mmCIF file of C-alpha atoms in Angstrom:
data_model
loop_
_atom_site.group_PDB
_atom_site.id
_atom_site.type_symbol
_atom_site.label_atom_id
_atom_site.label_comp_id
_atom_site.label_asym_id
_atom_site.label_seq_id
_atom_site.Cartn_x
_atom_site.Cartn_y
_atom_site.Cartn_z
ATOM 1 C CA UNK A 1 19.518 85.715 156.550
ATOM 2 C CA UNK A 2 20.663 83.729 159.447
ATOM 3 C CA UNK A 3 17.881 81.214 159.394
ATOM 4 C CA UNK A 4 17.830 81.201 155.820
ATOM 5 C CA UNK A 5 21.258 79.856 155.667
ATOM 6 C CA UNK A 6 20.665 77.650 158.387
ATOM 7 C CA UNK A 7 17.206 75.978 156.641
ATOM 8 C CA UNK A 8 19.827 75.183 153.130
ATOM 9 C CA UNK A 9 22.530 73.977 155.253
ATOM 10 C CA UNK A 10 25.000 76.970 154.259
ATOM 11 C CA UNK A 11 27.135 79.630 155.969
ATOM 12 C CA UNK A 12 29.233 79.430 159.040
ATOM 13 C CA UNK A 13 26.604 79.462 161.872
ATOM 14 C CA UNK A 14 27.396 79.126 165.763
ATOM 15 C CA UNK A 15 25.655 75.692 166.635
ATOM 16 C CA UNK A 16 23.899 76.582 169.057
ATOM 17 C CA UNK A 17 22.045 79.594 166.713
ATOM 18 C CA UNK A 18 22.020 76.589 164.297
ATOM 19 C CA UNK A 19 20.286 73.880 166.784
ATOM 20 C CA UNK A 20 17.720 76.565 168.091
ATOM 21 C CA UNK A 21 16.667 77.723 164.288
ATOM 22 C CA UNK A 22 16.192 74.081 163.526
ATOM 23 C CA UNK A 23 14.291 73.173 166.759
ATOM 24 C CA UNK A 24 11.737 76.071 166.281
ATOM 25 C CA UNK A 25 11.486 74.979 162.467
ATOM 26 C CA UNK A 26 10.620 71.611 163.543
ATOM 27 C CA UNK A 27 8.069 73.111 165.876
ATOM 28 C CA UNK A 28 6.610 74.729 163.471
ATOM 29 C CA UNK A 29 6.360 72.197 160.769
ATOM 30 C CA UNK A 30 7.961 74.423 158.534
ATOM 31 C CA UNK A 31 8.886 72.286 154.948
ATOM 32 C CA UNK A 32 10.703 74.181 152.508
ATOM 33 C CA UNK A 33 9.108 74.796 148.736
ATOM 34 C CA UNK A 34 11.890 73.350 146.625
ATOM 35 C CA UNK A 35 9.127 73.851 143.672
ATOM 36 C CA UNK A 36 8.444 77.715 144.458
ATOM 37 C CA UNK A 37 10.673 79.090 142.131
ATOM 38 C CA UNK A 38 9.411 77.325 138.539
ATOM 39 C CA UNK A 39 5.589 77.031 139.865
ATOM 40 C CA UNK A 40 3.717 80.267 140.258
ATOM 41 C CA UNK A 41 0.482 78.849 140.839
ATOM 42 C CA UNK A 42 2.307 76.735 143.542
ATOM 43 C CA UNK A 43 0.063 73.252 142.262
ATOM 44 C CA UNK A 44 1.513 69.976 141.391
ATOM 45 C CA UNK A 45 0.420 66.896 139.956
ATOM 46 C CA UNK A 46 2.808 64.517 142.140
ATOM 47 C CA UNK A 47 0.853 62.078 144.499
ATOM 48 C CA UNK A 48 3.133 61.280 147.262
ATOM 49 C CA UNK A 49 3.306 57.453 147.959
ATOM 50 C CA UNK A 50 4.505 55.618 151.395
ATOM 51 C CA UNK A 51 4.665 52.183 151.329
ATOM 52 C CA UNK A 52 6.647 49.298 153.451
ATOM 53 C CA UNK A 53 8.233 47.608 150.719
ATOM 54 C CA UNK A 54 7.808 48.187 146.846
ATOM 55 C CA UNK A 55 9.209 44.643 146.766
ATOM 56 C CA UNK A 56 5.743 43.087 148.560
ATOM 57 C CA UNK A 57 3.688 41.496 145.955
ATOM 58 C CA UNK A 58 0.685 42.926 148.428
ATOM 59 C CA UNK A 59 1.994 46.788 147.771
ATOM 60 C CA UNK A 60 2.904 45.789 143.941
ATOM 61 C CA UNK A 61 -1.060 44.613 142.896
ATOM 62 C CA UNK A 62 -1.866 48.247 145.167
ATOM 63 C CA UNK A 63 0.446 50.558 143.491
ATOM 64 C CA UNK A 64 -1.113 49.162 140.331
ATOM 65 C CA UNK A 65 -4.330 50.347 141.031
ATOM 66 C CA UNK A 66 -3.447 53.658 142.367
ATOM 67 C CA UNK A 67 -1.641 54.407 138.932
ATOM 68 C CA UNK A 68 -4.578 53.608 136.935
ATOM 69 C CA UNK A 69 -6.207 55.884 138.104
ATOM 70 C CA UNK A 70 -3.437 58.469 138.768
ATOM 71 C CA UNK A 71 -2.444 58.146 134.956
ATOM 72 C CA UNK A 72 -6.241 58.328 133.695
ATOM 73 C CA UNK A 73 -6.370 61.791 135.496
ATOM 74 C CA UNK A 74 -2.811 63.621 134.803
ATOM 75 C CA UNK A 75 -1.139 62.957 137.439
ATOM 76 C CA UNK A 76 2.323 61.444 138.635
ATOM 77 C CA UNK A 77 2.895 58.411 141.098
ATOM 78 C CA UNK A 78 6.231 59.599 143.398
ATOM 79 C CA UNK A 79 6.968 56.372 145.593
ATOM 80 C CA UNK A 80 8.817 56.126 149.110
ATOM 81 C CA UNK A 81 9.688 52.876 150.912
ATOM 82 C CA UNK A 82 9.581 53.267 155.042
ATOM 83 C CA UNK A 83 9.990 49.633 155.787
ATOM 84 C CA UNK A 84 7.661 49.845 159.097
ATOM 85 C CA UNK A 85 10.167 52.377 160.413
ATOM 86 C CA UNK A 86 8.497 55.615 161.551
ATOM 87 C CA UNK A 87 11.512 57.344 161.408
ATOM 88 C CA UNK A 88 11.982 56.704 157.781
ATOM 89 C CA UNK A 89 8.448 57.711 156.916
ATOM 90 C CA UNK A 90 9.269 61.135 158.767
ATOM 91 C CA UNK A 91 11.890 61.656 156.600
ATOM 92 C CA UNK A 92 10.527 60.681 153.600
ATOM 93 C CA UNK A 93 6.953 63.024 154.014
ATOM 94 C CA UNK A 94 9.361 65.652 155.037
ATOM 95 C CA UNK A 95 11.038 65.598 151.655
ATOM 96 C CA UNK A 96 8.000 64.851 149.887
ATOM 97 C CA UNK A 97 6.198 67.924 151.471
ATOM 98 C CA UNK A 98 9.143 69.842 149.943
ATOM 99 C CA UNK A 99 7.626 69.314 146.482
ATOM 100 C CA UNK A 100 4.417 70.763 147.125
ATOM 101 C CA UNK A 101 2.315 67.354 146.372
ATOM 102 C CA UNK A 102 -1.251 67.057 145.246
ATOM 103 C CA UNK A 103 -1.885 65.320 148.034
ATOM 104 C CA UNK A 104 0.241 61.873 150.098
ATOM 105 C CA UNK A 105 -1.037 58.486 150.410
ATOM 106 C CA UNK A 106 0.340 56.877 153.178
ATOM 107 C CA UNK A 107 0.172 52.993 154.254
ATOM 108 C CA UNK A 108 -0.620 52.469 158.203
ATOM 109 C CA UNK A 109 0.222 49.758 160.334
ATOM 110 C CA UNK A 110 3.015 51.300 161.833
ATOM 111 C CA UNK A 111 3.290 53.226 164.934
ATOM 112 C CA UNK A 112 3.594 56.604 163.217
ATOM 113 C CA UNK A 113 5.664 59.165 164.605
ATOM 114 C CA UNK A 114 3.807 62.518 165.700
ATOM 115 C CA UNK A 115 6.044 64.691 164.190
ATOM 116 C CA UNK A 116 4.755 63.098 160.635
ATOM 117 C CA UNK A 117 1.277 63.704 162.108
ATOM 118 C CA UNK A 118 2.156 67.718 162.900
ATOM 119 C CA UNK A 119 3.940 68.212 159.258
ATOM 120 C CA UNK A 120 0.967 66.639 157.631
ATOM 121 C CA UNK A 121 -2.040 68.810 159.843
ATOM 122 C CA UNK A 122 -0.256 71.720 159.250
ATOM 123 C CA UNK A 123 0.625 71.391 155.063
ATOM 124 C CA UNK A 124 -3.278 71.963 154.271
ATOM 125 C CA UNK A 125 -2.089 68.477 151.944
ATOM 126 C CA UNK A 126 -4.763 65.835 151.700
ATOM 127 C CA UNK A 127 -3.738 62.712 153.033
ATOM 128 C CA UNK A 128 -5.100 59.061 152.442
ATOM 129 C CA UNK A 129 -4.436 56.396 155.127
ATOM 130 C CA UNK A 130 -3.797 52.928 153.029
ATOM 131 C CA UNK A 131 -4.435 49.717 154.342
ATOM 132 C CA UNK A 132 -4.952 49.567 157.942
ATOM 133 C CA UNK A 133 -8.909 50.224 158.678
ATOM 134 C CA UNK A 134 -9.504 48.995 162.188
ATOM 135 C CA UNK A 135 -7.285 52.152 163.067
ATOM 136 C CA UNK A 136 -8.721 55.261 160.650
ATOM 137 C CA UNK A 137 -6.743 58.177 160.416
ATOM 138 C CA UNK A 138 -5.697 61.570 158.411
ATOM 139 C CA UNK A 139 -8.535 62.963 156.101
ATOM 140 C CA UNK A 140 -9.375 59.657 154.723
ATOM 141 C CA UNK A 141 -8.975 55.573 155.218
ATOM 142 C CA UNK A 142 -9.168 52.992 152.256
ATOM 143 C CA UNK A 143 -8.161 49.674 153.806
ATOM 144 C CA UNK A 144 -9.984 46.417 155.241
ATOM 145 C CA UNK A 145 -10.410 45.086 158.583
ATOM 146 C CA UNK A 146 -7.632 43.013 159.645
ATOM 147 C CA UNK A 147 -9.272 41.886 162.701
ATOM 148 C CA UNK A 148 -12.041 40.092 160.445
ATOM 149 C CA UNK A 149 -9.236 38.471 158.473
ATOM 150 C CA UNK A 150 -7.914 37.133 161.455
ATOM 151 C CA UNK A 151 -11.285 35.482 162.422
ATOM 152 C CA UNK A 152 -12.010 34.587 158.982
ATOM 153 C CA UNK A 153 -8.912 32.291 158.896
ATOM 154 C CA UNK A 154 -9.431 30.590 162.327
ATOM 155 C CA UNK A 155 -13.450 30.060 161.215
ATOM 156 C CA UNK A 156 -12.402 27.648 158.093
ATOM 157 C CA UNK A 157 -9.930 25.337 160.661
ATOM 158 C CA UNK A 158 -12.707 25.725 163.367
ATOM 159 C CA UNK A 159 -15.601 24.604 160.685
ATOM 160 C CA UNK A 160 -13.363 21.667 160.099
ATOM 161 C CA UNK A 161 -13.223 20.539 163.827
ATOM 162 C CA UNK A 162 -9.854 21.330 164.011
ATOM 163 C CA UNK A 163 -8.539 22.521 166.938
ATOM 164 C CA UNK A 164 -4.786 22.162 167.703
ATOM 165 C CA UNK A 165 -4.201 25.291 165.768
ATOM 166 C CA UNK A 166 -0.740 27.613 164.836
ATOM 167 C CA UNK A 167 0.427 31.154 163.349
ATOM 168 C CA UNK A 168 3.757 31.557 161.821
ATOM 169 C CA UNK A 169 4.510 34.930 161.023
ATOM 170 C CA UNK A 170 7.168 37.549 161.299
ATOM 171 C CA UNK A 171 8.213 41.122 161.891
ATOM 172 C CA UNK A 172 4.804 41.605 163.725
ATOM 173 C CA UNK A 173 6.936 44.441 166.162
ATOM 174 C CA UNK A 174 6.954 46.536 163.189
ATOM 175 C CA UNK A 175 3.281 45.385 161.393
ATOM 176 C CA UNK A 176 0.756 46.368 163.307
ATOM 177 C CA UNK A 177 -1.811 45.246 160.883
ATOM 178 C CA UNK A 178 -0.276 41.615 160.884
ATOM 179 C CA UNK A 179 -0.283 41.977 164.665
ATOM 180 C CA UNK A 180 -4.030 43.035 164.244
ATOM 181 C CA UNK A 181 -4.741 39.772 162.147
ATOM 182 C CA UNK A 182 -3.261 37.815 164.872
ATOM 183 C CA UNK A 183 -5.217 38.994 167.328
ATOM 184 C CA UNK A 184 -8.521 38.130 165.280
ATOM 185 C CA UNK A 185 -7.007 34.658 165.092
ATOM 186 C CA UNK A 186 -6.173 34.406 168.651
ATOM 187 C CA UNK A 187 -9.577 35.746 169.945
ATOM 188 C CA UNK A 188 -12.327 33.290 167.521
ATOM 189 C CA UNK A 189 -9.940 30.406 168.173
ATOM 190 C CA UNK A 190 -10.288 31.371 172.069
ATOM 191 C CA UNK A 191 -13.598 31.401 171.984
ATOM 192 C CA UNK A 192 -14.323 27.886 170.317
ATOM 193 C CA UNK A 193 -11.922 26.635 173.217
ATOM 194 C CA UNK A 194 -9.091 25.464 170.694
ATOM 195 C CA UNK A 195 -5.800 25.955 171.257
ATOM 196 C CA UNK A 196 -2.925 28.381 169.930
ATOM 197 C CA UNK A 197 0.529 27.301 169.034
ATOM 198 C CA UNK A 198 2.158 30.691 167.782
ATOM 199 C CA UNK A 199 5.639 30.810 166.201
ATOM 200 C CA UNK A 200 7.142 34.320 164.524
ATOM 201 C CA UNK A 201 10.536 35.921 164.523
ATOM 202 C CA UNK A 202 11.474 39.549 164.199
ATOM 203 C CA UNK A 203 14.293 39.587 162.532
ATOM 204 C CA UNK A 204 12.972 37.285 159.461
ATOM 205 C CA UNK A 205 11.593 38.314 156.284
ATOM 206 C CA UNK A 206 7.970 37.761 155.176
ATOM 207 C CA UNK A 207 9.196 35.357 152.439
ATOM 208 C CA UNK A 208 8.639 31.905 151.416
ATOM 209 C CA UNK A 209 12.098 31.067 152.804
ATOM 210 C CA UNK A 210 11.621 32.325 156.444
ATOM 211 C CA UNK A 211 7.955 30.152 156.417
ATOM 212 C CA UNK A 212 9.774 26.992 155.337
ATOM 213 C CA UNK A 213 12.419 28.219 157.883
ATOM 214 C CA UNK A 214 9.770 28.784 160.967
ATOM 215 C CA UNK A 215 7.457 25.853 160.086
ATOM 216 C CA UNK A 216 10.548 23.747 160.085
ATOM 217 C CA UNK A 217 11.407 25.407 163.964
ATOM 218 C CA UNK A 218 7.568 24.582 164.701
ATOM 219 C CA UNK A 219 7.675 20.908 163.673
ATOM 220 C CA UNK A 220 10.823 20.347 165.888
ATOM 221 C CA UNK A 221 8.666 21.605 168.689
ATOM 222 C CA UNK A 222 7.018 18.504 168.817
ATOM 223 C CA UNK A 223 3.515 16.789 167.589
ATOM 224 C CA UNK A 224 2.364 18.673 164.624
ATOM 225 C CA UNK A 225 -0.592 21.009 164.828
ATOM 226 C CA UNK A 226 -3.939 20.403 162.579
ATOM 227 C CA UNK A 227 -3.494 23.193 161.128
ATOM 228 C CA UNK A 228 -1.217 26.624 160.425
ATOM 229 C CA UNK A 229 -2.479 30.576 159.538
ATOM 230 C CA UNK A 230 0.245 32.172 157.707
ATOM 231 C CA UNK A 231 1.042 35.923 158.011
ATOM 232 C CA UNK A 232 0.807 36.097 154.183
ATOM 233 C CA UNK A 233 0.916 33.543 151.129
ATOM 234 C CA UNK A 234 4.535 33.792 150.467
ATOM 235 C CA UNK A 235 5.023 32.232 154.074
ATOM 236 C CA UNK A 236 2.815 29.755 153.683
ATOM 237 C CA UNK A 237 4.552 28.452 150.187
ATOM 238 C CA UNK A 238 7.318 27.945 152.069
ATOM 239 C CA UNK A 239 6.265 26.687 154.980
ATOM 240 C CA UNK A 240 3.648 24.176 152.380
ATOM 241 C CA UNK A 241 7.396 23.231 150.642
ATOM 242 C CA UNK A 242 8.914 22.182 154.138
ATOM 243 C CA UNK A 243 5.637 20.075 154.615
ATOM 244 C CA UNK A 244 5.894 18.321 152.034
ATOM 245 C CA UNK A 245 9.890 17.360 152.193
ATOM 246 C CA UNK A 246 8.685 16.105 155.854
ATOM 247 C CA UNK A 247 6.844 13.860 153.933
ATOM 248 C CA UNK A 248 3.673 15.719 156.338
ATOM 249 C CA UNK A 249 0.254 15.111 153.959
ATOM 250 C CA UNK A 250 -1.890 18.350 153.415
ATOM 251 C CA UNK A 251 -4.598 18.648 154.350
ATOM 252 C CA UNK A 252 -4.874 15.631 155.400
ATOM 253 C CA UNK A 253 -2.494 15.641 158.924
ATOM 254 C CA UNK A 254 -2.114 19.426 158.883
ATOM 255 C CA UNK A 255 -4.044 22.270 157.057
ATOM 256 C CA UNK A 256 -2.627 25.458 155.762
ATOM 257 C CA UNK A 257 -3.957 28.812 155.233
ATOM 258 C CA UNK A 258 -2.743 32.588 153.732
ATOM 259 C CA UNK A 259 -3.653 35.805 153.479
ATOM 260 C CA UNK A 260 -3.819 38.182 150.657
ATOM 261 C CA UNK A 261 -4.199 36.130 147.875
ATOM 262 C CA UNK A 262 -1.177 36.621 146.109
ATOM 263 C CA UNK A 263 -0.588 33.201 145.284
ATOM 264 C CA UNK A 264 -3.776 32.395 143.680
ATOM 265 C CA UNK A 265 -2.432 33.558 140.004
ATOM 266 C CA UNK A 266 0.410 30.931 140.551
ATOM 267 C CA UNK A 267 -1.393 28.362 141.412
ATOM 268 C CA UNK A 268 -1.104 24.600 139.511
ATOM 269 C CA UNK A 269 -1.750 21.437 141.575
ATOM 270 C CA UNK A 270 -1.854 23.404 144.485
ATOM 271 C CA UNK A 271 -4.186 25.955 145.897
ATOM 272 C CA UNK A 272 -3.981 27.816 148.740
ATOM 273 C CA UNK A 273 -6.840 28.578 150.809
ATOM 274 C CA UNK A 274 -6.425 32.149 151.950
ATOM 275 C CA UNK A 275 -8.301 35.491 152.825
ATOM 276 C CA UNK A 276 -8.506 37.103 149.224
ATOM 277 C CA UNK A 277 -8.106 40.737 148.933
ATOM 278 C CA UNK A 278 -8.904 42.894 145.983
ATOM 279 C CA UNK A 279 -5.734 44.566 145.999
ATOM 280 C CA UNK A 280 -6.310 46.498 142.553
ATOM 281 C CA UNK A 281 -9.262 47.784 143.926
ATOM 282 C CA UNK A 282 -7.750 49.098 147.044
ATOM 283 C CA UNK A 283 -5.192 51.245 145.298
ATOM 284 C CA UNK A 284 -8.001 52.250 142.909
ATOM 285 C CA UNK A 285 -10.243 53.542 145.579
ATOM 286 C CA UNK A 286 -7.218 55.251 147.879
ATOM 287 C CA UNK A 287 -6.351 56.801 144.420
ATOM 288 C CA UNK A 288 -9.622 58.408 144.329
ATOM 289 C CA UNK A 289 -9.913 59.136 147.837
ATOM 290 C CA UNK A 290 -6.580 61.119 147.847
ATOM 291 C CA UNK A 291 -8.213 63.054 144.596
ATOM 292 C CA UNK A 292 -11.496 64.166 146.365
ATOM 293 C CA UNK A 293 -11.813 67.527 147.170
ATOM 294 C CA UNK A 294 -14.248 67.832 150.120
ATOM 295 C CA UNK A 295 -15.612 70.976 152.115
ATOM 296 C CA UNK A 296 -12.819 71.818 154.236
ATOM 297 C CA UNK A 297 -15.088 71.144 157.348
ATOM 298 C CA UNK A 298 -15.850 67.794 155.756
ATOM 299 C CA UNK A 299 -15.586 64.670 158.738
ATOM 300 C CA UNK A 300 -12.728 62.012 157.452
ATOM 301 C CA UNK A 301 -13.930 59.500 155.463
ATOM 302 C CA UNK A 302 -13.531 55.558 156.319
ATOM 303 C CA UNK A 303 -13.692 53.096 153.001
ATOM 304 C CA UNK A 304 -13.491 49.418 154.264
ATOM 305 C CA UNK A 305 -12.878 47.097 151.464
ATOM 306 C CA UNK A 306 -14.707 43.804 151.257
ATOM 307 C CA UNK A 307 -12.244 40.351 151.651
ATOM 308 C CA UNK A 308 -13.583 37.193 151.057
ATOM 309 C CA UNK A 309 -12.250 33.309 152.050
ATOM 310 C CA UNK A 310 -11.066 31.414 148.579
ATOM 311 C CA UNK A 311 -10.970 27.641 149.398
ATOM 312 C CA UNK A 312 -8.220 25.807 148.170
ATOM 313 C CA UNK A 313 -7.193 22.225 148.739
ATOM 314 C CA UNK A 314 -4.663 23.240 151.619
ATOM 315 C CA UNK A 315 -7.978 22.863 154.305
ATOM 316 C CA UNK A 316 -9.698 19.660 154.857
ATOM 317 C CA UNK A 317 -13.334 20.205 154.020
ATOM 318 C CA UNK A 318 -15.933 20.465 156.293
ATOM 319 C CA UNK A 319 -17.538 17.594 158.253
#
């Protein structure tokens, strides 16, 4: 009775009877079964959903394609924002364990904390890590290699001989597949010999206004760069918009690149050249994933999606 009333918060319990119940609860990655008293065959057809941001035009065009399917097959898209903050994604798998789930699908590139890795080994719940897969994890990993589209940006300035190159990017403490992306730049651009001017702020946003903001910070750094990697295509609108009220010709003194494609729908006189992802697809395949039922000795599964380089007129061609 005592650690019943202790689990729903009730009753007039001596704290320290009340710290130790909820210490050994913890321990045991006990979730309560909010659902266990209107589901007798204890199933449900919620997916559980972690994202960063619901507002990221990335996690929009995924969430689109994990509903397809989800609606196609019965069942019902539950959504959780965690903002890069492992803390927040404890609480919100915690809550979402609660209502007895299908199974979770949970975006990586944050440093995850391991008390979300205990609940989820011990819930018996299938789990789908989104996003992030230079780093696979749980019982299955839909995502794309970060570290290639990294590389792939720096090979389209290198191909171009340019080499007085810069990132501007932000919030990469918390991103750790933007970090990952970085790296991929840093390391092909080190290897040609060209050089690395790198420019990102952690308490910005990953919007158009903080790239017009940082490319602005860049330029008063000195001579420009020949050319700028974005963390994503919103950042490099903006930092394209500051560009061009510096009266700074593209491509033609400095060339621009994205990543994730996002832009290319909006595109009119200007194109971005950015590393294209087939976001759809990646929600459509973690979908799946997360509905596979493999032997329960089965070995995790890794699904690395294929990117590709879309040219724009932001990159002086090759020589």
């Amino acid at each position: 009775m005592t650690v019943s009333k202790v689990l729903r918060g009730t009753g007039r319990i001596a704290t320290e009877t009340r710290a130790r119940v909820t210490q050994i609860a913890e321990e045991l990655g006990y979730v309560p079964n909010r659902l266990a008293g209107s589901l007798s065959s204890q199933t449900s057809s919620l997916i559980g959903i972690v994202i960063p941001s619901i507002g990221d035009q990335v996690y929009t065009g995924v969430l689109a394609g994990i509903n397809e399917v989800l609606n196609g097959r019965g069942y019902t898209a539950f959504i959780g924002e965690s903002f890069f903050d492992p803390e927040i994604e404890l609480r919100i798998v915690h809550m979402m364990l609660t209502m007895k789930p299908a199974a979770l699908i949970l975006t990586g590139g944050l440093a995850r904390d391991e008390r979300t890795i205990r609940l989820l080994r011990r819930s018996g719940i299938r789990a789908v890590h989104l996003w992030d897969g230079d780093h696979p994890d749980l019982d299955a990993t839909v995502g794309l290699s970060h570290r290639t589209a990294g590389q792939l940006a720096a090979r389209v300035f290198l191909q171009a001989g340019l080499t007085r190159c810069a990132y501007i990017g932000a919030q990469l403490d918390r991103d750790l597949c933007a970090a990952c992306r970085l790296d991929g730049y840093s390391d092909a651009l080190s290897t040609a010999n060209a050089t690395l001017q790198c420019l990102t702020d952690a308490h910005l946003s990953r919007t158009a206004e903080s790239g017009y903001e940082l490319t602005k910070r860049l330029l008063e750094q000195g001579e420009p760069p020949q050319a700028i990697h974005y963390l994503n295509d919103a950042m490099a609108i903006g930092g394209l918009r500051f560009l061009s009220e510096a009266s700074i010709t593209v491509p033609q003194a400095v060339s621009v690149n994205g990543f994730n494609g996002t832009a290319l729908p909006h595109s009119l006189s200007t194109r971005l050249t950015t590393i294209e992802v087939p976001l759809m697809e990646v929600g459509r395949r973690a979908a799946t994933a997360a509905l596979t039922r493999p032997p329960t000795d089965a070995e995790a599964t890794v699904d690395l999606i294929e990117i590709s380089l879309t040219i724009g007129n932001t990159t002086v061609s090759r020589p």
